[in-house]
Short mmCIF file of C-alpha atoms and ligand atoms in Angstrom, two decimals:
data_model
loop_
_atom_site.label_atom_id
_atom_site.label_comp_id
_atom_site.label_asym_id
_atom_site.label_seq_id
_atom_site.Cartn_x
_atom_site.Cartn_y
_atom_site.Cartn_z
CA MET D 126 224.49 26.96 12.39
CA ARG D 127 223.04 29.29 9.69
CA ILE D 128 222.52 27.90 6.27
CA LEU D 129 221.45 29.60 3.03
CA VAL D 130 219.00 27.43 1.04
CA THR D 131 218.75 28.65 -2.55
CA GLY D 132 215.59 27.52 -4.33
CA GLY D 133 214.01 26.88 -0.88
CA ALA D 134 210.47 27.75 -2.17
CA GLY D 135 210.46 24.97 -4.71
CA PHE D 136 209.63 21.25 -4.31
CA ILE D 137 212.78 19.70 -2.80
CA GLY D 138 214.14 22.92 -1.22
CA SER D 139 210.89 23.62 0.80
CA ASN D 140 210.75 20.02 1.96
CA PHE D 141 214.43 20.41 3.00
CA VAL D 142 213.57 23.56 5.06
CA ARG D 143 210.56 21.90 6.69
CA ARG D 144 212.49 18.73 7.55
CA THR D 145 215.45 20.78 8.89
CA LEU D 146 213.21 22.86 11.11
CA ALA D 147 211.47 19.65 12.37
CA THR D 148 214.63 17.71 13.12
CA ARG D 149 217.46 20.22 13.90
CA ASP D 150 216.98 22.80 16.62
CA SER D 151 220.46 24.27 16.14
CA VAL D 152 220.05 25.12 12.38
CA THR D 153 218.58 28.43 11.19
CA PRO D 154 217.75 28.37 7.43
CA VAL D 155 217.53 31.50 5.30
CA VAL D 156 215.93 31.03 1.84
CA LEU D 157 216.90 32.81 -1.35
CA ASP D 158 214.35 32.19 -4.11
CA ALA D 159 213.34 34.04 -7.19
CA PHE D 160 209.73 32.62 -6.95
CA THR D 161 209.51 31.54 -10.58
CA TYR D 162 206.37 29.65 -11.73
CA ALA D 163 207.85 26.57 -9.96
CA ALA D 164 207.74 28.06 -6.45
CA HIS D 165 204.64 28.30 -4.25
CA PRO D 166 204.50 30.90 -1.48
CA ASP D 167 202.61 28.50 0.82
CA ASN D 168 205.55 26.06 0.65
CA LEU D 169 207.34 28.07 3.28
CA ARG D 170 204.27 29.04 5.41
CA ASP D 171 202.55 27.30 8.25
CA GLU D 172 198.83 26.63 8.43
CA ARG D 173 198.18 30.16 9.80
CA GLY D 174 200.15 31.76 6.96
CA ALA D 175 203.23 32.64 8.98
CA GLU D 176 206.64 32.33 7.24
CA LEU D 177 208.57 29.37 8.52
CA CYS D 178 211.94 31.12 8.23
CA GLU D 179 213.51 34.26 6.73
CA VAL D 180 212.73 34.32 3.01
CA VAL D 181 214.57 36.57 0.59
CA ARG D 182 213.05 37.08 -2.87
CA GLY D 183 215.89 37.39 -5.35
CA ASP D 184 217.92 35.76 -8.11
CA VAL D 185 220.91 33.49 -7.67
CA ARG D 186 222.46 35.44 -10.58
CA ASP D 187 222.44 38.64 -8.51
CA ALA D 188 226.04 38.66 -7.38
CA GLU D 189 225.79 41.49 -4.90
CA LEU D 190 222.71 39.92 -3.14
CA VAL D 191 224.25 36.46 -3.07
CA ASP D 192 227.51 37.82 -1.66
CA ARG D 193 225.65 39.69 1.12
CA LEU D 194 223.63 36.55 2.03
CA VAL D 195 226.57 34.12 1.89
CA ALA D 196 228.55 36.43 4.22
CA ARG D 197 225.94 35.73 6.92
CA VAL D 198 225.90 31.95 6.91
CA ASP D 199 228.11 28.83 7.65
CA ALA D 200 226.99 26.82 4.66
CA VAL D 201 225.01 27.05 1.45
CA VAL D 202 222.73 24.30 0.13
CA HIS D 203 222.17 25.16 -3.53
CA PHE D 204 218.84 23.80 -4.91
CA ALA D 205 217.83 26.75 -7.11
CA ALA D 206 217.43 25.66 -10.75
CA GLU D 207 215.19 25.38 -13.67
CA SER D 208 214.27 21.78 -13.27
CA HIS D 209 211.93 20.48 -15.99
CA ASN D 210 213.26 18.70 -19.02
CA ASP D 211 210.20 19.36 -21.22
CA ASN D 212 210.60 23.15 -20.62
CA SER D 213 214.35 22.96 -21.47
CA LEU D 214 213.43 21.47 -24.87
CA LEU D 215 211.19 24.49 -25.60
CA ASP D 216 213.58 27.20 -24.42
CA ALA D 217 217.01 26.46 -22.99
CA ASP D 218 217.98 30.05 -22.04
CA PRO D 219 216.56 30.10 -18.51
CA PHE D 220 218.37 26.82 -17.88
CA ILE D 221 221.70 28.21 -19.11
CA GLY D 222 221.20 31.40 -17.02
CA THR D 223 219.98 30.03 -13.69
CA ASN D 224 221.61 26.61 -13.64
CA ILE D 225 225.02 27.60 -14.95
CA THR D 226 225.55 31.33 -14.29
CA GLY D 227 223.57 31.07 -11.03
CA THR D 228 225.78 28.24 -9.75
CA VAL D 229 228.96 30.10 -10.65
CA THR D 230 227.62 33.12 -8.79
CA VAL D 231 227.02 31.02 -5.68
CA ALA D 232 230.38 29.30 -6.01
CA ARG D 233 232.20 32.65 -6.29
CA ALA D 234 230.55 34.05 -3.16
CA CYS D 235 231.24 30.81 -1.13
CA THR D 236 234.87 31.00 -2.17
CA ARG D 237 235.20 34.68 -1.20
CA HIS D 238 233.76 34.06 2.22
CA GLY D 239 235.27 30.63 2.90
CA VAL D 240 231.74 29.11 3.17
CA ARG D 241 231.05 25.47 2.52
CA LEU D 242 228.90 24.77 -0.54
CA HIS D 243 226.65 21.71 -1.12
CA HIS D 244 225.53 21.68 -4.71
CA VAL D 245 222.37 19.64 -5.42
CA SER D 246 222.65 17.99 -8.80
CA THR D 247 220.95 15.18 -10.69
CA ASP D 248 221.69 11.64 -11.93
CA GLU D 249 220.69 12.95 -15.45
CA VAL D 250 224.21 14.31 -15.89
CA TYR D 251 225.27 10.71 -16.63
CA GLY D 252 222.91 10.32 -19.55
CA ASP D 253 220.95 7.12 -19.76
CA LEU D 254 221.35 3.34 -19.57
CA ALA D 255 219.81 0.65 -21.75
CA LEU D 256 216.85 -1.23 -20.16
CA ASP D 257 218.79 -4.47 -20.20
CA ASP D 258 222.16 -3.02 -18.95
CA PRO D 259 223.01 -4.38 -15.49
CA ALA D 260 225.12 -1.26 -14.80
CA ARG D 261 224.11 1.59 -12.47
CA PHE D 262 225.58 5.12 -12.12
CA THR D 263 228.48 5.50 -9.71
CA PRO D 264 230.69 8.66 -8.94
CA GLU D 265 233.10 7.35 -11.55
CA THR D 266 230.49 7.19 -14.42
CA PRO D 267 231.48 9.68 -17.19
CA TYR D 268 229.14 12.63 -17.80
CA ARG D 269 227.02 12.21 -20.90
CA PRO D 270 224.02 14.58 -20.54
CA SER D 271 221.41 14.37 -23.30
CA SER D 272 218.86 17.23 -22.72
CA PRO D 273 219.42 20.93 -22.34
CA TYR D 274 218.38 20.57 -18.64
CA SER D 275 220.90 17.80 -17.93
CA ALA D 276 223.64 19.57 -19.92
CA SER D 277 223.10 22.76 -17.83
CA LYS D 278 223.33 20.72 -14.56
CA ALA D 279 226.42 18.88 -15.82
CA ALA D 280 228.01 22.30 -16.67
CA ALA D 281 227.18 23.49 -13.19
CA ASP D 282 228.81 20.48 -11.60
CA HIS D 283 231.95 21.11 -13.64
CA PHE D 284 232.11 24.76 -12.63
CA VAL D 285 231.80 23.76 -8.93
CA ARG D 286 234.74 21.32 -9.31
CA ALA D 287 236.77 23.91 -11.23
CA TRP D 288 236.20 26.52 -8.43
CA GLU D 289 237.28 23.93 -5.92
CA ARG D 290 240.51 22.99 -7.72
CA SER D 291 241.53 26.46 -8.96
CA HIS D 292 240.10 28.78 -6.23
CA GLY D 293 240.03 26.64 -3.12
CA LEU D 294 236.19 26.35 -2.76
CA ALA D 295 235.06 23.61 -0.20
CA ALA D 296 232.24 21.86 -2.01
CA THR D 297 230.38 18.63 -2.04
CA ILE D 298 228.02 17.57 -4.89
CA SER D 299 225.17 15.10 -4.69
CA ASN D 300 223.55 13.59 -7.78
CA CYS D 301 220.14 12.26 -6.90
CA SER D 302 217.55 10.30 -8.83
CA ASN D 303 213.88 11.27 -9.42
CA ASN D 304 212.09 12.59 -6.36
CA TYR D 305 208.43 12.30 -5.51
CA GLY D 306 206.35 13.49 -2.55
CA PRO D 307 204.26 16.54 -1.41
CA ARG D 308 204.65 19.94 -3.00
CA GLN D 309 206.02 18.75 -6.38
CA HIS D 310 204.90 20.98 -9.23
CA PRO D 311 202.11 19.36 -11.29
CA GLU D 312 204.20 19.56 -14.52
CA LYS D 313 206.16 16.49 -13.30
CA LEU D 314 205.10 12.91 -14.06
CA ILE D 315 203.67 11.81 -10.70
CA PRO D 316 201.76 14.93 -9.61
CA ARG D 317 200.62 15.57 -13.19
CA GLN D 318 198.86 12.20 -13.28
CA ILE D 319 197.56 12.48 -9.67
CA CYS D 320 195.96 15.88 -10.40
CA GLY D 321 194.51 14.66 -13.64
CA LEU D 322 193.05 11.52 -11.94
CA ILE D 323 191.44 13.64 -9.23
CA ASP D 324 189.66 15.45 -12.07
CA GLY D 325 188.79 12.17 -13.81
CA ARG D 326 191.28 12.47 -16.69
CA ARG D 327 193.33 9.59 -18.10
CA PRO D 328 197.13 9.66 -17.41
CA ARG D 329 199.33 10.59 -20.38
CA VAL D 330 202.37 8.42 -20.94
CA TYR D 331 205.18 9.37 -23.31
CA GLY D 332 206.11 6.92 -26.04
CA ASP D 333 206.02 3.17 -25.07
CA GLY D 334 206.21 4.03 -21.29
CA ALA D 335 208.97 1.48 -20.74
CA ASN D 336 211.39 4.22 -19.66
CA VAL D 337 212.70 3.53 -16.16
CA ARG D 338 213.20 6.08 -13.37
CA ASP D 339 214.81 5.36 -9.99
CA TRP D 340 212.27 6.91 -7.59
CA ILE D 341 213.16 8.27 -4.12
CA HIS D 342 210.94 9.99 -1.57
CA VAL D 343 211.91 13.70 -1.14
CA ASP D 344 212.48 13.30 2.61
CA ASP D 345 214.99 10.50 1.91
CA HIS D 346 216.86 12.74 -0.53
CA ASN D 347 216.95 15.57 2.02
CA ASP D 348 218.11 13.28 4.81
CA ALA D 349 220.96 12.21 2.50
CA VAL D 350 221.82 15.84 1.81
CA TRP D 351 222.18 16.30 5.63
CA ALA D 352 224.37 13.17 5.85
CA VAL D 353 226.66 14.76 3.21
CA LEU D 354 226.63 18.10 5.03
CA ASP D 355 227.43 16.39 8.32
CA ARG D 356 229.92 13.75 7.25
CA GLY D 357 230.75 14.22 3.54
CA GLU D 358 234.21 15.16 2.44
CA PRO D 359 234.72 18.39 0.37
CA GLY D 360 235.82 17.38 -3.13
CA ARG D 361 233.70 14.28 -3.24
CA THR D 362 230.59 13.35 -5.14
CA TYR D 363 227.71 11.43 -3.51
CA LEU D 364 225.05 9.54 -5.38
CA ILE D 365 221.64 9.43 -3.83
CA GLY D 366 219.04 6.81 -4.72
CA ALA D 367 216.62 4.44 -3.00
CA GLU D 368 216.87 1.45 -5.34
CA GLY D 369 213.43 2.36 -6.62
CA GLU D 370 213.74 1.54 -10.35
CA ARG D 371 210.30 1.36 -12.01
CA ALA D 372 208.96 1.74 -15.56
CA ASN D 373 206.68 4.69 -16.16
CA VAL D 374 203.77 2.45 -17.13
CA ASP D 375 204.15 0.66 -13.74
CA VAL D 376 204.21 3.91 -11.79
CA VAL D 377 201.08 5.09 -13.69
CA GLY D 378 199.45 1.70 -13.09
CA ASP D 379 200.11 2.02 -9.32
CA LEU D 380 198.52 5.54 -9.37
CA LEU D 381 195.52 4.25 -11.28
CA GLU D 382 195.07 1.58 -8.63
CA CYS D 383 195.07 4.21 -5.90
CA PHE D 384 192.02 5.65 -7.63
CA GLY D 385 190.33 2.24 -8.05
CA ARG D 386 190.89 2.35 -11.83
CA ASP D 387 192.27 -0.31 -14.20
CA ARG D 388 196.09 -0.24 -14.43
CA GLY D 389 195.93 0.09 -18.20
CA ASP D 390 193.47 2.96 -18.25
CA PHE D 391 195.95 5.59 -19.70
CA ASP D 392 196.76 7.25 -23.03
CA ARG D 393 200.05 7.07 -24.87
CA VAL D 394 201.18 10.42 -26.32
CA THR D 395 204.09 11.46 -28.64
CA ASP D 396 207.39 10.71 -27.00
CA ARG D 397 209.74 13.36 -25.57
CA PRO D 398 212.56 14.07 -28.07
CA GLY D 399 215.83 12.51 -26.91
CA HIS D 400 213.86 10.76 -24.03
CA ASP D 401 216.41 9.05 -21.69
CA ARG D 402 215.65 5.40 -21.42
CA ARG D 403 216.67 4.50 -17.95
CA TYR D 404 218.37 6.03 -14.85
CA ALA D 405 219.72 3.81 -12.02
CA ILE D 406 221.81 4.89 -9.03
CA ASP D 407 224.33 2.90 -7.01
CA PRO D 408 223.89 4.67 -3.67
CA ALA D 409 227.02 3.08 -2.01
CA SER D 410 228.82 6.47 -1.69
CA THR D 411 225.95 7.90 0.41
CA ARG D 412 225.20 4.64 2.26
CA ALA D 413 228.86 4.72 3.45
CA LEU D 414 227.93 7.90 5.40
CA GLY D 415 225.43 5.86 7.45
CA TRP D 416 222.34 7.06 5.46
CA ALA D 417 219.55 4.75 4.48
CA PRO D 418 216.13 5.55 2.91
CA ARG D 419 213.17 5.46 5.31
CA HIS D 420 210.60 5.14 2.55
CA PRO D 421 211.76 2.06 0.64
CA ASP D 422 208.20 1.10 -0.44
CA LEU D 423 207.31 3.13 -3.58
CA ARG D 424 203.68 2.01 -3.64
CA ALA D 425 203.10 3.13 -0.04
CA GLY D 426 204.86 6.45 -0.83
CA LEU D 427 202.72 6.97 -3.85
CA ALA D 428 199.53 6.35 -1.82
CA GLU D 429 200.62 8.91 0.76
CA THR D 430 201.41 11.41 -2.06
CA VAL D 431 197.97 10.89 -3.56
CA ALA D 432 196.45 11.63 -0.13
CA TRP D 433 198.46 14.84 0.11
CA TYR D 434 197.29 16.09 -3.30
CA ARG D 435 193.67 15.20 -2.49
CA ALA D 436 193.90 17.28 0.64
CA HIS D 437 195.62 20.32 -0.98
CA GLU D 438 193.57 21.15 -4.06
CA ASP D 439 193.91 24.88 -3.57
CA TRP D 440 197.74 24.47 -3.69
CA TRP D 441 197.89 22.74 -7.05
CA ARG D 442 194.87 23.84 -9.05
CA PRO D 443 196.32 27.07 -10.56
CA ALA D 444 199.71 25.50 -11.30
CA ALA D 445 198.11 22.40 -12.80
CA ALA D 446 195.88 24.53 -15.10
CA ALA D 447 198.92 26.52 -16.33
CA ALA D 448 200.99 23.29 -16.79
CA GLU D 449 198.18 21.59 -18.79
CA ALA D 450 197.96 24.62 -21.09
CA ARG D 451 201.76 24.27 -21.74
CA TYR D 452 201.30 20.59 -22.39
CA ARG D 453 198.49 21.22 -24.87
CA ARG D 454 200.81 23.57 -26.74
CA ARG D 455 203.60 20.87 -26.57
CA GLU D 456 201.30 18.21 -27.98
CA ARG D 457 200.26 20.51 -30.88
CA THR D 458 203.95 21.16 -31.65
CA LEU D 459 205.01 17.54 -31.42
CA GLY D 460 201.90 16.20 -33.15
P1 NAD K 575 211.67 23.11 -8.54
O1 NAD K 575 211.58 23.58 -9.94
O2 NAD K 575 210.44 22.61 -7.81
O3 NAD K 575 212.22 24.31 -7.65
C1 NAD K 575 213.31 25.20 -8.04
C2 NAD K 575 213.26 26.44 -7.20
O4 NAD K 575 214.32 27.29 -7.65
C3 NAD K 575 211.93 27.23 -7.33
O5 NAD K 575 211.51 27.62 -6.03
C4 NAD K 575 212.40 28.42 -8.14
O6 NAD K 575 211.62 29.62 -7.88
C5 NAD K 575 213.82 28.63 -7.72
N1 NAD K 575 214.58 29.33 -8.81
C6 NAD K 575 214.58 29.10 -10.13
N2 NAD K 575 215.34 30.01 -10.72
C7 NAD K 575 215.94 30.78 -9.76
C8 NAD K 575 216.80 31.86 -9.77
N3 NAD K 575 217.36 32.33 -10.89
N4 NAD K 575 217.14 32.35 -8.58
C9 NAD K 575 216.65 31.99 -7.48
N5 NAD K 575 215.73 30.91 -7.38
C10 NAD K 575 215.40 30.35 -8.54
O7 NAD K 575 212.85 22.12 -8.51
P2 NAD K 575 213.12 20.81 -7.56
O8 NAD K 575 212.49 19.64 -8.15
O9 NAD K 575 212.80 21.19 -6.16
O10 NAD K 575 214.69 20.64 -7.75
C11 NAD K 575 215.60 21.24 -6.82
C12 NAD K 575 217.01 20.94 -7.22
O11 NAD K 575 217.18 19.52 -7.17
C13 NAD K 575 217.40 21.32 -8.65
O12 NAD K 575 218.73 21.77 -8.61
C14 NAD K 575 217.25 20.00 -9.48
O13 NAD K 575 218.20 20.02 -10.58
C15 NAD K 575 217.67 19.04 -8.40
N6 NAD K 575 217.19 17.64 -8.51
C16 NAD K 575 215.83 17.47 -8.72
C17 NAD K 575 215.32 16.18 -8.79
C18 NAD K 575 213.85 15.91 -8.93
O14 NAD K 575 213.41 14.75 -9.13
N7 NAD K 575 212.99 16.93 -8.84
C19 NAD K 575 216.16 15.07 -8.77
C20 NAD K 575 217.56 15.30 -8.59
C21 NAD K 575 218.02 16.60 -8.52
P1 TYD K 576 209.61 13.89 -15.30
O1 TYD K 576 208.75 13.91 -14.05
O2 TYD K 576 209.47 15.06 -16.25
O3 TYD K 576 211.10 13.74 -14.79
P2 TYD K 576 212.51 13.47 -15.66
O4 TYD K 576 212.35 13.96 -17.00
O5 TYD K 576 213.46 14.33 -14.91
O6 TYD K 576 212.82 12.04 -15.49
O7 TYD K 576 209.32 12.57 -16.13
C1 TYD K 576 209.52 11.29 -15.57
C2 TYD K 576 209.31 10.27 -16.61
O8 TYD K 576 207.89 10.30 -16.99
C3 TYD K 576 210.06 10.56 -17.90
O9 TYD K 576 210.46 9.30 -18.43
C4 TYD K 576 209.04 11.28 -18.81
C5 TYD K 576 207.79 10.63 -18.39
N1 TYD K 576 206.50 11.41 -18.48
C6 TYD K 576 205.38 10.89 -19.05
O10 TYD K 576 205.40 9.73 -19.56
N2 TYD K 576 204.20 11.65 -19.09
C7 TYD K 576 204.19 12.91 -18.57
O11 TYD K 576 203.12 13.55 -18.60
C8 TYD K 576 205.34 13.46 -17.98
C9 TYD K 576 205.35 14.80 -17.38
C10 TYD K 576 206.52 12.68 -17.97
#
């Protein structure tokens, strides 16, 4: 089986390629990635610097290139996206281009060649829940995106469904909760705070820090994507989550403990505009495929992630410096 993995040089996509190569002899991945700031060339290289699979540098909006690559494979797993909410608040254009136009480009090529598409989306398309709401997101929850990032992902999901209904595309969609693990860009909450703590800085928590995210280890997400590819039904949506709801202040407290610091040793900074309060996934649709998370203990997963960042300083230092410069500009803008 040959699969095209778009965005395979980023956080989740590169972990997907690595896990696929480690667990599935019969699968040959080909990566298409534009290598934006979010990608790292080492994500797809072994310790000696050799490429783990065929890697094509290119843009998912390049219709001719996407068409040529899709013609060579049996399925496409579409991870490529602009993925950071804070960036989407500063400039939505790359999100509109890559996340919407890029997804339509991939859907068109899959339709033309009769190739199965798995579109990787996010639980953020459902908007947010109140902290005291007992509800969780299900495949029936109405879309209510609140940031330019989540609006672009919601639009992409709708285009995939439209291509399915109107043009006969065979597609599944998964909407997953917040991922953590190795190779996540240091602009995101968990690696940002880990890299800062390694350098002796205090974590920076937006607003009151009571916002809840439903954390899942990246390998559990990717195993669930494989469960959908193997046993999912085209036309259906699968919600992926590991029942890992935790407030930001508690996640930051756990990280501080990993460094032997007091749980309250962080700074509060100006809140993110429109900051979603809580995400929570009911994973029944994916559990019904026989999938279950293998990393249910978030604190243990965080400790392993801290160990990975400690052992890979060369990987994150340049990206962390650039991300911190962007955050300093953000803090000056927001006050
Ligand atoms: P990431 O930002 O780490 O990686 C995105 C990758 O896409 C990068 O390698 C980048 O170079 C590539 N890319 C960006 N624009 C491109 C373009 N125009 N053409 C080709 N490649 C391009 O993101 P991630 O965290 O690995 O997320 C992957 C996918 O999973 C995204 O679709 C995201 O919406 C979704 N998702 C992420 C999370 C999370 O917690 N990170 C949760 C649920 C869903
Ligand atoms: P993030 O990793 O950006 O993911 P998302 O916006 O997709 O949920 O942020 C996770 C949570 O952490 C979110 O509630 C925003 C918050 N946050 C902070 O409190 N401080 C930070 O420095 C960052 C980057 C995020």
